[in-house]
Amino acid sequence: AVLCPGLVDMRVAIGEPGYEYRETVASAARAASAGGVTTMAVLPNSLPAIDDPALVRLLRQRGDETGAISILPYGAATRGCAGKEMAEIGLLREAGAIAFTDGTQAIADARTMRTILSYARGFGAMVVQHPEEPSLARGGCATEGELATRLGLPSIPLAAEAIMIARDIRLAEMTRGRLHFGHVSTAEGLALIRAAKARGIAVTCDTAPPYFDLNETAIGDFRTYAKLSPPLRAEADRQAVVAALADGTIDAIASDHAPWDADDKRFPFAQAAAGGTGLATLLGVTLA
């Protein structure tokens, strides 16, 4: 048994509003309670996206109504999480948004990202990026390499993560904004973050248990439960994540909880949904 304060999970995707068939606030609260999580930061990738102050207030209220968890909503960085037009960051912040992100999607346009970093800085807010260059990642479902080739799966090069991290570190340096990368999973990406921290740039990052507990062999013969975004990596990258946890390069461990209906996982691997549950197992897997 482990006795500790309630956990704060800084990366949770739930279905409410709009995708309640995947998960509701109530079911997420039950999973969180099972894993010792009492506060969760919720991504804005709902339907509609959390780009309206009223939705920020609603999510906070829905968490309070459970009596079990507190919800800290992320505000969408762009309208509809579409990556084109900056959302009303000031109003979202005033309503209680803790930071700004497009969640499971990268903010692809560099000019837009620069504007968001600059504007968020004025409100003392952090910008959270999904570190994956989307044109390189488009259509891929496994890490580029021998395993993906053998299984015949469309792949994503490791450089897709590093390219986005390198670009946004430079933008953070230009704007003096606060930048955080979610679920970092490659040795090259971690090396860039480590070097940026050494230069005094305001950059932080997290990872999730699959990236230090599993490697790409977990997909085996097309096991869709192990299809994640970003995809699982080779053993060398897994070891790099472990080392970065040990030396403090990685600032937090988040569950990256992103549940799907079972039917969404029953498709062939390339077509199956990417993501999995993690709230209930966050602490157990981390301490294992």
PDB file of C-alpha atoms in Angstrom:
ATOM      1  CA  ALA A   1       0.000   0.000   0.000  1.00  0.00           C
ATOM      2  CA  VAL A   2       1.094   3.570  -0.696  1.00  0.00           C
ATOM      3  CA  LEU A   3      -0.008   6.579   1.337  1.00  0.00           C
ATOM      4  CA  CYS A   4       0.427   9.917  -0.432  1.00  0.00           C
ATOM      5  CA  PRO A   5      -1.418  13.162  -1.091  1.00  0.00           C
ATOM      6  CA  GLY A   6      -4.002  13.133  -3.862  1.00  0.00           C
ATOM      7  CA  LEU A   7      -2.360  13.195  -7.278  1.00  0.00           C
ATOM      8  CA  VAL A   8      -2.651  15.983  -9.823  1.00  0.00           C
ATOM      9  CA  ASP A   9      -2.806  14.579 -13.366  1.00  0.00           C
ATOM     10  CA  MET A  10      -1.873  17.263 -15.858  1.00  0.00           C
ATOM     11  CA  ARG A  11      -2.978  15.557 -19.074  1.00  0.00           C
ATOM     12  CA  VAL A  12      -6.430  13.985 -19.262  1.00  0.00           C
ATOM     13  CA  ALA A  13      -8.793  13.782 -22.236  1.00  0.00           C
ATOM     14  CA  ILE A  14     -12.434  13.127 -21.419  1.00  0.00           C
ATOM     15  CA  GLY A  15     -15.416  12.965 -23.732  1.00  0.00           C
ATOM     16  CA  GLU A  16     -17.605  15.570 -22.127  1.00  0.00           C
ATOM     17  CA  PRO A  17     -19.012  17.631 -23.761  1.00  0.00           C
ATOM     18  CA  GLY A  18     -19.847  15.999 -27.069  1.00  0.00           C
ATOM     19  CA  TYR A  19     -18.133  12.605 -26.871  1.00  0.00           C
ATOM     20  CA  GLU A  20     -19.847  11.143 -23.831  1.00  0.00           C
ATOM     21  CA  TYR A  21     -19.825   7.692 -25.417  1.00  0.00           C
ATOM     22  CA  ARG A  22     -16.061   7.662 -24.756  1.00  0.00           C
ATOM     23  CA  GLU A  23     -16.150   9.022 -21.230  1.00  0.00           C
ATOM     24  CA  THR A  24     -18.137  11.340 -18.979  1.00  0.00           C
ATOM     25  CA  VAL A  25     -16.931  13.462 -16.100  1.00  0.00           C
ATOM     26  CA  ALA A  26     -18.567  10.960 -13.741  1.00  0.00           C
ATOM     27  CA  SER A  27     -16.770   7.934 -15.229  1.00  0.00           C
ATOM     28  CA  ALA A  28     -13.477   9.840 -15.313  1.00  0.00           C
ATOM     29  CA  ALA A  29     -13.967  10.702 -11.639  1.00  0.00           C
ATOM     30  CA  ARG A  30     -14.396   7.011 -10.801  1.00  0.00           C
ATOM     31  CA  ALA A  31     -11.226   6.097 -12.707  1.00  0.00           C
ATOM     32  CA  ALA A  32      -9.351   8.950 -11.047  1.00  0.00           C
ATOM     33  CA  SER A  33     -10.468   7.884  -7.583  1.00  0.00           C
ATOM     34  CA  ALA A  34      -9.293   4.335  -8.280  1.00  0.00           C
ATOM     35  CA  GLY A  35      -5.843   5.688  -9.115  1.00  0.00           C
ATOM     36  CA  GLY A  36      -5.529   8.223  -6.306  1.00  0.00           C
ATOM     37  CA  VAL A  37      -6.004  11.227  -8.591  1.00  0.00           C
ATOM     38  CA  THR A  38      -7.962  14.074  -6.999  1.00  0.00           C
ATOM     39  CA  THR A  39      -7.255  16.853  -9.505  1.00  0.00           C
ATOM     40  CA  MET A  40      -7.057  16.544 -13.257  1.00  0.00           C
ATOM     41  CA  ALA A  41      -6.190  19.039 -15.960  1.00  0.00           C
ATOM     42  CA  VAL A  42      -8.539  18.363 -18.861  1.00  0.00           C
ATOM     43  CA  LEU A  43      -7.624  18.887 -22.513  1.00  0.00           C
ATOM     44  CA  PRO A  44      -9.904  21.046 -24.683  1.00  0.00           C
ATOM     45  CA  ASN A  45     -10.546  18.509 -27.474  1.00  0.00           C
ATOM     46  CA  SER A  46     -14.264  18.121 -26.867  1.00  0.00           C
ATOM     47  CA  LEU A  47     -17.251  18.968 -29.069  1.00  0.00           C
ATOM     48  CA  PRO A  48     -17.414  21.907 -28.968  1.00  0.00           C
ATOM     49  CA  ALA A  49     -13.786  22.599 -28.086  1.00  0.00           C
ATOM     50  CA  ILE A  50     -13.152  24.465 -24.841  1.00  0.00           C
ATOM     51  CA  ASP A  51     -12.728  27.823 -26.558  1.00  0.00           C
ATOM     52  CA  ASP A  52     -15.615  29.551 -24.762  1.00  0.00           C
ATOM     53  CA  PRO A  53     -15.391  30.882 -21.186  1.00  0.00           C
ATOM     54  CA  ALA A  54     -18.782  29.342 -20.389  1.00  0.00           C
ATOM     55  CA  LEU A  55     -17.398  25.884 -21.156  1.00  0.00           C
ATOM     56  CA  VAL A  56     -14.422  26.459 -18.850  1.00  0.00           C
ATOM     57  CA  ARG A  57     -16.813  27.319 -16.026  1.00  0.00           C
ATOM     58  CA  LEU A  58     -19.044  24.345 -16.887  1.00  0.00           C
ATOM     59  CA  LEU A  59     -16.183  21.845 -16.670  1.00  0.00           C
ATOM     60  CA  ARG A  60     -15.073  23.211 -13.310  1.00  0.00           C
ATOM     61  CA  GLN A  61     -18.655  22.937 -12.062  1.00  0.00           C
ATOM     62  CA  ARG A  62     -19.049  19.373 -13.376  1.00  0.00           C
ATOM     63  CA  GLY A  63     -15.934  18.331 -11.485  1.00  0.00           C
ATOM     64  CA  ASP A  64     -17.202  19.894  -8.263  1.00  0.00           C
ATOM     65  CA  GLU A  65     -20.529  18.082  -8.683  1.00  0.00           C
ATOM     66  CA  THR A  66     -18.815  14.690  -8.529  1.00  0.00           C
ATOM     67  CA  GLY A  67     -17.602  15.376  -4.998  1.00  0.00           C
ATOM     68  CA  ALA A  68     -14.496  13.344  -5.854  1.00  0.00           C
ATOM     69  CA  ILE A  69     -12.309  15.391  -8.173  1.00  0.00           C
ATOM     70  CA  SER A  70     -11.406  18.924  -9.125  1.00  0.00           C
ATOM     71  CA  ILE A  71     -11.197  19.725 -12.832  1.00  0.00           C
ATOM     72  CA  LEU A  72      -8.712  22.301 -14.070  1.00  0.00           C
ATOM     73  CA  PRO A  73      -9.623  22.977 -17.708  1.00  0.00           C
ATOM     74  CA  TYR A  74      -7.123  23.839 -20.393  1.00  0.00           C
ATOM     75  CA  GLY A  75      -8.384  26.515 -22.737  1.00  0.00           C
ATOM     76  CA  ALA A  76      -8.113  25.929 -26.462  1.00  0.00           C
ATOM     77  CA  ALA A  77      -5.154  27.843 -27.858  1.00  0.00           C
ATOM     78  CA  THR A  78      -6.937  28.277 -31.189  1.00  0.00           C
ATOM     79  CA  ARG A  79     -10.620  28.474 -32.053  1.00  0.00           C
ATOM     80  CA  GLY A  80     -12.046  24.981 -32.290  1.00  0.00           C
ATOM     81  CA  CYS A  81      -8.528  23.599 -31.750  1.00  0.00           C
ATOM     82  CA  ALA A  82      -8.244  24.072 -35.509  1.00  0.00           C
ATOM     83  CA  GLY A  83      -4.792  25.663 -35.386  1.00  0.00           C
ATOM     84  CA  LYS A  84      -5.714  28.757 -37.397  1.00  0.00           C
ATOM     85  CA  GLU A  85      -7.029  31.632 -35.285  1.00  0.00           C
ATOM     86  CA  MET A  86      -5.992  32.327 -31.701  1.00  0.00           C
ATOM     87  CA  ALA A  87      -8.764  31.759 -29.181  1.00  0.00           C
ATOM     88  CA  GLU A  88      -9.900  34.416 -26.688  1.00  0.00           C
ATOM     89  CA  ILE A  89      -7.051  33.675 -24.313  1.00  0.00           C
ATOM     90  CA  GLY A  90      -7.738  36.580 -21.977  1.00  0.00           C
ATOM     91  CA  LEU A  91     -11.403  35.688 -21.456  1.00  0.00           C
ATOM     92  CA  LEU A  92     -10.622  31.985 -21.076  1.00  0.00           C
ATOM     93  CA  ARG A  93      -7.949  32.765 -18.503  1.00  0.00           C
ATOM     94  CA  GLU A  94     -10.375  34.983 -16.589  1.00  0.00           C
ATOM     95  CA  ALA A  95     -12.911  32.128 -16.583  1.00  0.00           C
ATOM     96  CA  GLY A  96     -10.376  29.761 -15.009  1.00  0.00           C
ATOM     97  CA  ALA A  97      -8.382  28.133 -17.821  1.00  0.00           C
ATOM     98  CA  ILE A  98      -5.054  27.051 -16.331  1.00  0.00           C
ATOM     99  CA  ALA A  99      -3.060  27.053 -19.587  1.00  0.00           C
ATOM    100  CA  PHE A 100      -3.589  26.931 -23.340  1.00  0.00           C
ATOM    101  CA  THR A 101      -3.199  24.084 -25.792  1.00  0.00           C
ATOM    102  CA  ASP A 102      -4.767  22.441 -28.799  1.00  0.00           C
ATOM    103  CA  GLY A 103      -4.445  19.223 -26.824  1.00  0.00           C
ATOM    104  CA  THR A 104      -4.034  16.172 -28.984  1.00  0.00           C
ATOM    105  CA  GLN A 105      -3.193  18.270 -32.042  1.00  0.00           C
ATOM    106  CA  ALA A 106      -0.053  20.282 -32.657  1.00  0.00           C
ATOM    107  CA  ILE A 107      -0.250  24.005 -33.272  1.00  0.00           C
ATOM    108  CA  ALA A 108       1.337  23.652 -36.680  1.00  0.00           C
ATOM    109  CA  ASP A 109       1.630  27.234 -37.910  1.00  0.00           C
ATOM    110  CA  ALA A 110       4.744  28.936 -36.530  1.00  0.00           C
ATOM    111  CA  ARG A 111       3.329  32.466 -36.771  1.00  0.00           C
ATOM    112  CA  THR A 112       0.218  31.421 -34.856  1.00  0.00           C
ATOM    113  CA  MET A 113       2.309  29.688 -32.202  1.00  0.00           C
ATOM    114  CA  ARG A 114       4.487  32.766 -31.812  1.00  0.00           C
ATOM    115  CA  THR A 115       1.407  34.949 -31.312  1.00  0.00           C
ATOM    116  CA  ILE A 116      -0.073  32.563 -28.750  1.00  0.00           C
ATOM    117  CA  LEU A 117       3.163  32.390 -26.750  1.00  0.00           C
ATOM    118  CA  SER A 118       3.423  36.175 -26.714  1.00  0.00           C
ATOM    119  CA  TYR A 119      -0.194  36.735 -25.766  1.00  0.00           C
ATOM    120  CA  ALA A 120      -0.282  34.021 -23.091  1.00  0.00           C
ATOM    121  CA  ARG A 121       2.819  35.531 -21.515  1.00  0.00           C
ATOM    122  CA  GLY A 122       0.854  38.706 -20.862  1.00  0.00           C
ATOM    123  CA  PHE A 123      -1.583  36.685 -18.759  1.00  0.00           C
ATOM    124  CA  GLY A 124       1.091  34.693 -16.957  1.00  0.00           C
ATOM    125  CA  ALA A 125      -0.098  31.555 -18.721  1.00  0.00           C
ATOM    126  CA  MET A 126       1.706  28.530 -20.135  1.00  0.00           C
ATOM    127  CA  VAL A 127       1.275  27.128 -23.645  1.00  0.00           C
ATOM    128  CA  VAL A 128       1.259  23.333 -23.974  1.00  0.00           C
ATOM    129  CA  GLN A 129       2.256  21.756 -27.273  1.00  0.00           C
ATOM    130  CA  HIS A 130       1.714  18.282 -28.720  1.00  0.00           C
ATOM    131  CA  PRO A 131       5.260  17.804 -30.069  1.00  0.00           C
ATOM    132  CA  GLU A 132       4.687  16.273 -33.474  1.00  0.00           C
ATOM    133  CA  GLU A 133       5.193  17.922 -36.847  1.00  0.00           C
ATOM    134  CA  PRO A 134       1.808  17.117 -38.416  1.00  0.00           C
ATOM    135  CA  SER A 135       2.816  16.890 -42.058  1.00  0.00           C
ATOM    136  CA  LEU A 136       5.404  14.243 -41.144  1.00  0.00           C
ATOM    137  CA  ALA A 137       3.002  12.414 -38.841  1.00  0.00           C
ATOM    138  CA  ARG A 138      -0.034  12.471 -41.130  1.00  0.00           C
ATOM    139  CA  GLY A 139      -1.395   8.993 -41.759  1.00  0.00           C
ATOM    140  CA  GLY A 140       1.235   7.277 -39.608  1.00  0.00           C
ATOM    141  CA  CYS A 141       0.472   4.951 -36.731  1.00  0.00           C
ATOM    142  CA  ALA A 142       3.827   3.461 -35.671  1.00  0.00           C
ATOM    143  CA  THR A 143       7.387   4.678 -35.231  1.00  0.00           C
ATOM    144  CA  GLU A 144       9.440   4.483 -38.414  1.00  0.00           C
ATOM    145  CA  GLY A 145      11.840   1.556 -38.303  1.00  0.00           C
ATOM    146  CA  GLU A 146      12.254  -2.176 -38.707  1.00  0.00           C
ATOM    147  CA  LEU A 147       9.124  -3.149 -36.771  1.00  0.00           C
ATOM    148  CA  ALA A 148       6.780  -0.840 -38.683  1.00  0.00           C
ATOM    149  CA  THR A 149       8.278  -2.036 -41.960  1.00  0.00           C
ATOM    150  CA  ARG A 150       7.884  -5.705 -41.011  1.00  0.00           C
ATOM    151  CA  LEU A 151       4.257  -5.175 -39.988  1.00  0.00           C
ATOM    152  CA  GLY A 152       3.516  -3.092 -43.067  1.00  0.00           C
ATOM    153  CA  LEU A 153       2.289  -0.129 -41.011  1.00  0.00           C
ATOM    154  CA  PRO A 154       2.427   3.500 -42.151  1.00  0.00           C
ATOM    155  CA  SER A 155       5.059   5.113 -39.980  1.00  0.00           C
ATOM    156  CA  ILE A 156       6.079   8.400 -38.374  1.00  0.00           C
ATOM    157  CA  PRO A 157       9.772   9.387 -38.295  1.00  0.00           C
ATOM    158  CA  LEU A 158      11.314  10.109 -34.896  1.00  0.00           C
ATOM    159  CA  ALA A 159      12.291  13.504 -36.275  1.00  0.00           C
ATOM    160  CA  ALA A 160       8.623  14.561 -36.280  1.00  0.00           C
ATOM    161  CA  GLU A 161       8.915  15.119 -32.524  1.00  0.00           C
ATOM    162  CA  ALA A 162      12.335  16.765 -32.550  1.00  0.00           C
ATOM    163  CA  ILE A 163      11.469  19.165 -35.379  1.00  0.00           C
ATOM    164  CA  MET A 164       8.459  20.548 -33.511  1.00  0.00           C
ATOM    165  CA  ILE A 165      10.363  20.776 -30.233  1.00  0.00           C
ATOM    166  CA  ALA A 166      13.282  22.602 -31.866  1.00  0.00           C
ATOM    167  CA  ARG A 167      10.973  25.083 -33.596  1.00  0.00           C
ATOM    168  CA  ASP A 168       8.959  25.887 -30.498  1.00  0.00           C
ATOM    169  CA  ILE A 169      11.991  26.223 -28.229  1.00  0.00           C
ATOM    170  CA  ARG A 170      13.217  28.913 -30.609  1.00  0.00           C
ATOM    171  CA  LEU A 171       9.809  30.618 -30.531  1.00  0.00           C
ATOM    172  CA  ALA A 172       9.762  30.495 -26.728  1.00  0.00           C
ATOM    173  CA  GLU A 173      13.204  32.077 -26.705  1.00  0.00           C
ATOM    174  CA  MET A 174      12.002  34.839 -29.053  1.00  0.00           C
ATOM    175  CA  THR A 175       8.834  35.614 -27.093  1.00  0.00           C
ATOM    176  CA  ARG A 176      10.036  34.792 -23.567  1.00  0.00           C
ATOM    177  CA  GLY A 177       6.833  32.786 -23.221  1.00  0.00           C
ATOM    178  CA  ARG A 178       6.327  29.718 -21.017  1.00  0.00           C
ATOM    179  CA  LEU A 179       6.295  26.533 -23.074  1.00  0.00           C
ATOM    180  CA  HIS A 180       5.468  22.974 -22.053  1.00  0.00           C
ATOM    181  CA  PHE A 181       5.675  19.842 -24.191  1.00  0.00           C
ATOM    182  CA  GLY A 182       3.307  16.960 -23.482  1.00  0.00           C
ATOM    183  CA  HIS A 183       4.126  13.240 -23.616  1.00  0.00           C
ATOM    184  CA  VAL A 184       7.716  13.600 -24.840  1.00  0.00           C
ATOM    185  CA  SER A 185       8.953  10.200 -25.974  1.00  0.00           C
ATOM    186  CA  THR A 186      12.214  10.393 -27.956  1.00  0.00           C
ATOM    187  CA  ALA A 187      15.871  10.712 -27.035  1.00  0.00           C
ATOM    188  CA  GLU A 188      16.399  13.512 -29.555  1.00  0.00           C
ATOM    189  CA  GLY A 189      13.455  15.530 -28.283  1.00  0.00           C
ATOM    190  CA  LEU A 190      14.624  15.171 -24.694  1.00  0.00           C
ATOM    191  CA  ALA A 191      18.153  16.254 -25.623  1.00  0.00           C
ATOM    192  CA  LEU A 192      16.762  19.451 -27.142  1.00  0.00           C
ATOM    193  CA  ILE A 193      14.734  20.198 -24.009  1.00  0.00           C
ATOM    194  CA  ARG A 194      17.709  19.472 -21.756  1.00  0.00           C
ATOM    195  CA  ALA A 195      19.866  21.893 -23.751  1.00  0.00           C
ATOM    196  CA  ALA A 196      17.151  24.575 -23.744  1.00  0.00           C
ATOM    197  CA  LYS A 197      16.835  24.365 -19.974  1.00  0.00           C
ATOM    198  CA  ALA A 198      20.595  24.766 -19.663  1.00  0.00           C
ATOM    199  CA  ARG A 199      20.291  28.004 -21.678  1.00  0.00           C
ATOM    200  CA  GLY A 200      17.643  29.317 -19.295  1.00  0.00           C
ATOM    201  CA  ILE A 201      14.673  29.070 -21.661  1.00  0.00           C
ATOM    202  CA  ALA A 202      11.307  28.674 -19.898  1.00  0.00           C
ATOM    203  CA  VAL A 203      10.547  25.190 -21.191  1.00  0.00           C
ATOM    204  CA  THR A 204       9.200  22.159 -19.324  1.00  0.00           C
ATOM    205  CA  CYS A 205       7.857  18.771 -20.339  1.00  0.00           C
ATOM    206  CA  ASP A 206       6.050  15.666 -19.208  1.00  0.00           C
ATOM    207  CA  THR A 207       5.876  12.067 -20.286  1.00  0.00           C
ATOM    208  CA  ALA A 208       3.409   9.248 -19.683  1.00  0.00           C
ATOM    209  CA  PRO A 209       3.850   5.721 -18.268  1.00  0.00           C
ATOM    210  CA  PRO A 210       3.659   3.904 -21.627  1.00  0.00           C
ATOM    211  CA  TYR A 211       6.802   5.704 -22.782  1.00  0.00           C
ATOM    212  CA  PHE A 212       8.933   4.500 -19.877  1.00  0.00           C
ATOM    213  CA  ASP A 213       7.170   1.184 -19.221  1.00  0.00           C
ATOM    214  CA  LEU A 214       6.692  -0.135 -22.778  1.00  0.00           C
ATOM    215  CA  ASN A 215       8.445  -0.049 -26.107  1.00  0.00           C
ATOM    216  CA  GLU A 216       7.172  -0.526 -29.643  1.00  0.00           C
ATOM    217  CA  THR A 217       7.211  -4.323 -29.375  1.00  0.00           C
ATOM    218  CA  ALA A 218       4.030  -4.008 -27.276  1.00  0.00           C
ATOM    219  CA  ILE A 219       2.043  -3.593 -30.484  1.00  0.00           C
ATOM    220  CA  GLY A 220       3.019  -7.208 -31.238  1.00  0.00           C
ATOM    221  CA  ASP A 221       0.690  -8.618 -33.841  1.00  0.00           C
ATOM    222  CA  PHE A 222      -1.332  -5.429 -34.257  1.00  0.00           C
ATOM    223  CA  ARG A 223      -2.535  -5.018 -30.660  1.00  0.00           C
ATOM    224  CA  THR A 224      -4.621  -1.875 -30.949  1.00  0.00           C
ATOM    225  CA  TYR A 225      -4.652  -1.251 -27.173  1.00  0.00           C
ATOM    226  CA  ALA A 226      -1.008  -0.240 -27.654  1.00  0.00           C
ATOM    227  CA  LYS A 227      -1.776   2.201 -30.455  1.00  0.00           C
ATOM    228  CA  LEU A 228      -1.023   5.581 -28.917  1.00  0.00           C
ATOM    229  CA  SER A 229      -0.263   9.121 -29.994  1.00  0.00           C
ATOM    230  CA  PRO A 230       2.668   9.614 -30.115  1.00  0.00           C
ATOM    231  CA  PRO A 231       3.353   5.972 -30.974  1.00  0.00           C
ATOM    232  CA  LEU A 232       5.429   3.713 -28.761  1.00  0.00           C
ATOM    233  CA  ARG A 233       9.149   3.953 -29.453  1.00  0.00           C
ATOM    234  CA  ALA A 234      12.188   1.685 -29.696  1.00  0.00           C
ATOM    235  CA  GLU A 235      13.950   0.464 -26.560  1.00  0.00           C
ATOM    236  CA  ALA A 236      16.703   3.094 -26.849  1.00  0.00           C
ATOM    237  CA  ASP A 237      14.133   5.869 -26.645  1.00  0.00           C
ATOM    238  CA  ARG A 238      12.386   4.204 -23.708  1.00  0.00           C
ATOM    239  CA  GLN A 239      15.700   4.126 -21.867  1.00  0.00           C
ATOM    240  CA  ALA A 240      16.262   7.797 -22.727  1.00  0.00           C
ATOM    241  CA  VAL A 241      12.906   8.642 -21.122  1.00  0.00           C
ATOM    242  CA  VAL A 242      13.921   6.757 -17.969  1.00  0.00           C
ATOM    243  CA  ALA A 243      17.227   8.651 -17.870  1.00  0.00           C
ATOM    244  CA  ALA A 244      15.460  11.984 -18.374  1.00  0.00           C
ATOM    245  CA  LEU A 245      13.140  11.217 -15.470  1.00  0.00           C
ATOM    246  CA  ALA A 246      16.160  10.446 -13.312  1.00  0.00           C
ATOM    247  CA  ASP A 247      18.082  13.618 -14.191  1.00  0.00           C
ATOM    248  CA  GLY A 248      15.110  15.982 -13.962  1.00  0.00           C
ATOM    249  CA  THR A 249      14.818  16.855 -17.643  1.00  0.00           C
ATOM    250  CA  ILE A 250      11.239  15.573 -17.485  1.00  0.00           C
ATOM    251  CA  ASP A 251       9.258  17.675 -15.027  1.00  0.00           C
ATOM    252  CA  ALA A 252       6.115  15.574 -14.593  1.00  0.00           C
ATOM    253  CA  ILE A 253       4.473  12.245 -15.300  1.00  0.00           C
ATOM    254  CA  ALA A 254       0.921  12.505 -16.642  1.00  0.00           C
ATOM    255  CA  SER A 255      -1.492   9.688 -17.382  1.00  0.00           C
ATOM    256  CA  ASP A 256      -2.241  10.838 -20.960  1.00  0.00           C
ATOM    257  CA  HIS A 257      -5.653   9.280 -20.303  1.00  0.00           C
ATOM    258  CA  ALA A 258      -7.574   9.193 -23.607  1.00  0.00           C
ATOM    259  CA  PRO A 259     -10.228   6.461 -23.536  1.00  0.00           C
ATOM    260  CA  TRP A 260     -12.112   5.193 -26.555  1.00  0.00           C
ATOM    261  CA  ASP A 261     -15.157   3.021 -27.020  1.00  0.00           C
ATOM    262  CA  ALA A 262     -14.217  -0.645 -27.529  1.00  0.00           C
ATOM    263  CA  ASP A 263     -15.564  -0.532 -31.081  1.00  0.00           C
ATOM    264  CA  ASP A 264     -13.065   2.209 -31.957  1.00  0.00           C
ATOM    265  CA  LYS A 265     -10.250  -0.194 -31.042  1.00  0.00           C
ATOM    266  CA  ARG A 266     -11.620  -3.145 -33.048  1.00  0.00           C
ATOM    267  CA  PHE A 267     -10.594  -1.776 -36.421  1.00  0.00           C
ATOM    268  CA  PRO A 268      -7.390  -2.868 -38.190  1.00  0.00           C
ATOM    269  CA  PHE A 269      -4.390  -1.288 -36.487  1.00  0.00           C
ATOM    270  CA  ALA A 270      -3.912   1.559 -38.969  1.00  0.00           C
ATOM    271  CA  GLN A 271      -7.580   2.570 -38.713  1.00  0.00           C
ATOM    272  CA  ALA A 272      -8.079   2.028 -34.962  1.00  0.00           C
ATOM    273  CA  ALA A 273      -8.268   4.996 -32.603  1.00  0.00           C
ATOM    274  CA  ALA A 274      -5.029   6.084 -30.922  1.00  0.00           C
ATOM    275  CA  GLY A 275      -5.092   6.409 -27.147  1.00  0.00           C
ATOM    276  CA  GLY A 276      -5.880   4.480 -24.004  1.00  0.00           C
ATOM    277  CA  THR A 277      -6.884   4.694 -20.384  1.00  0.00           C
ATOM    278  CA  GLY A 278      -4.380   5.721 -17.736  1.00  0.00           C
ATOM    279  CA  LEU A 279      -6.007   7.447 -14.769  1.00  0.00           C
ATOM    280  CA  ALA A 280      -6.528   4.328 -12.673  1.00  0.00           C
ATOM    281  CA  THR A 281      -3.028   2.969 -13.323  1.00  0.00           C
ATOM    282  CA  LEU A 282      -0.932   6.166 -13.252  1.00  0.00           C
ATOM    283  CA  LEU A 283       0.618   5.695  -9.818  1.00  0.00           C
ATOM    284  CA  GLY A 284       0.817   1.901  -9.909  1.00  0.00           C
ATOM    285  CA  VAL A 285       2.711   1.749 -13.204  1.00  0.00           C
ATOM    286  CA  THR A 286       4.977   4.631 -12.211  1.00  0.00           C
ATOM    287  CA  LEU A 287       6.011   2.931  -8.970  1.00  0.00           C
ATOM    288  CA  ALA A 288       6.255  -0.581 -10.418  1.00  0.00           C
TER     289      ALA A 288
END
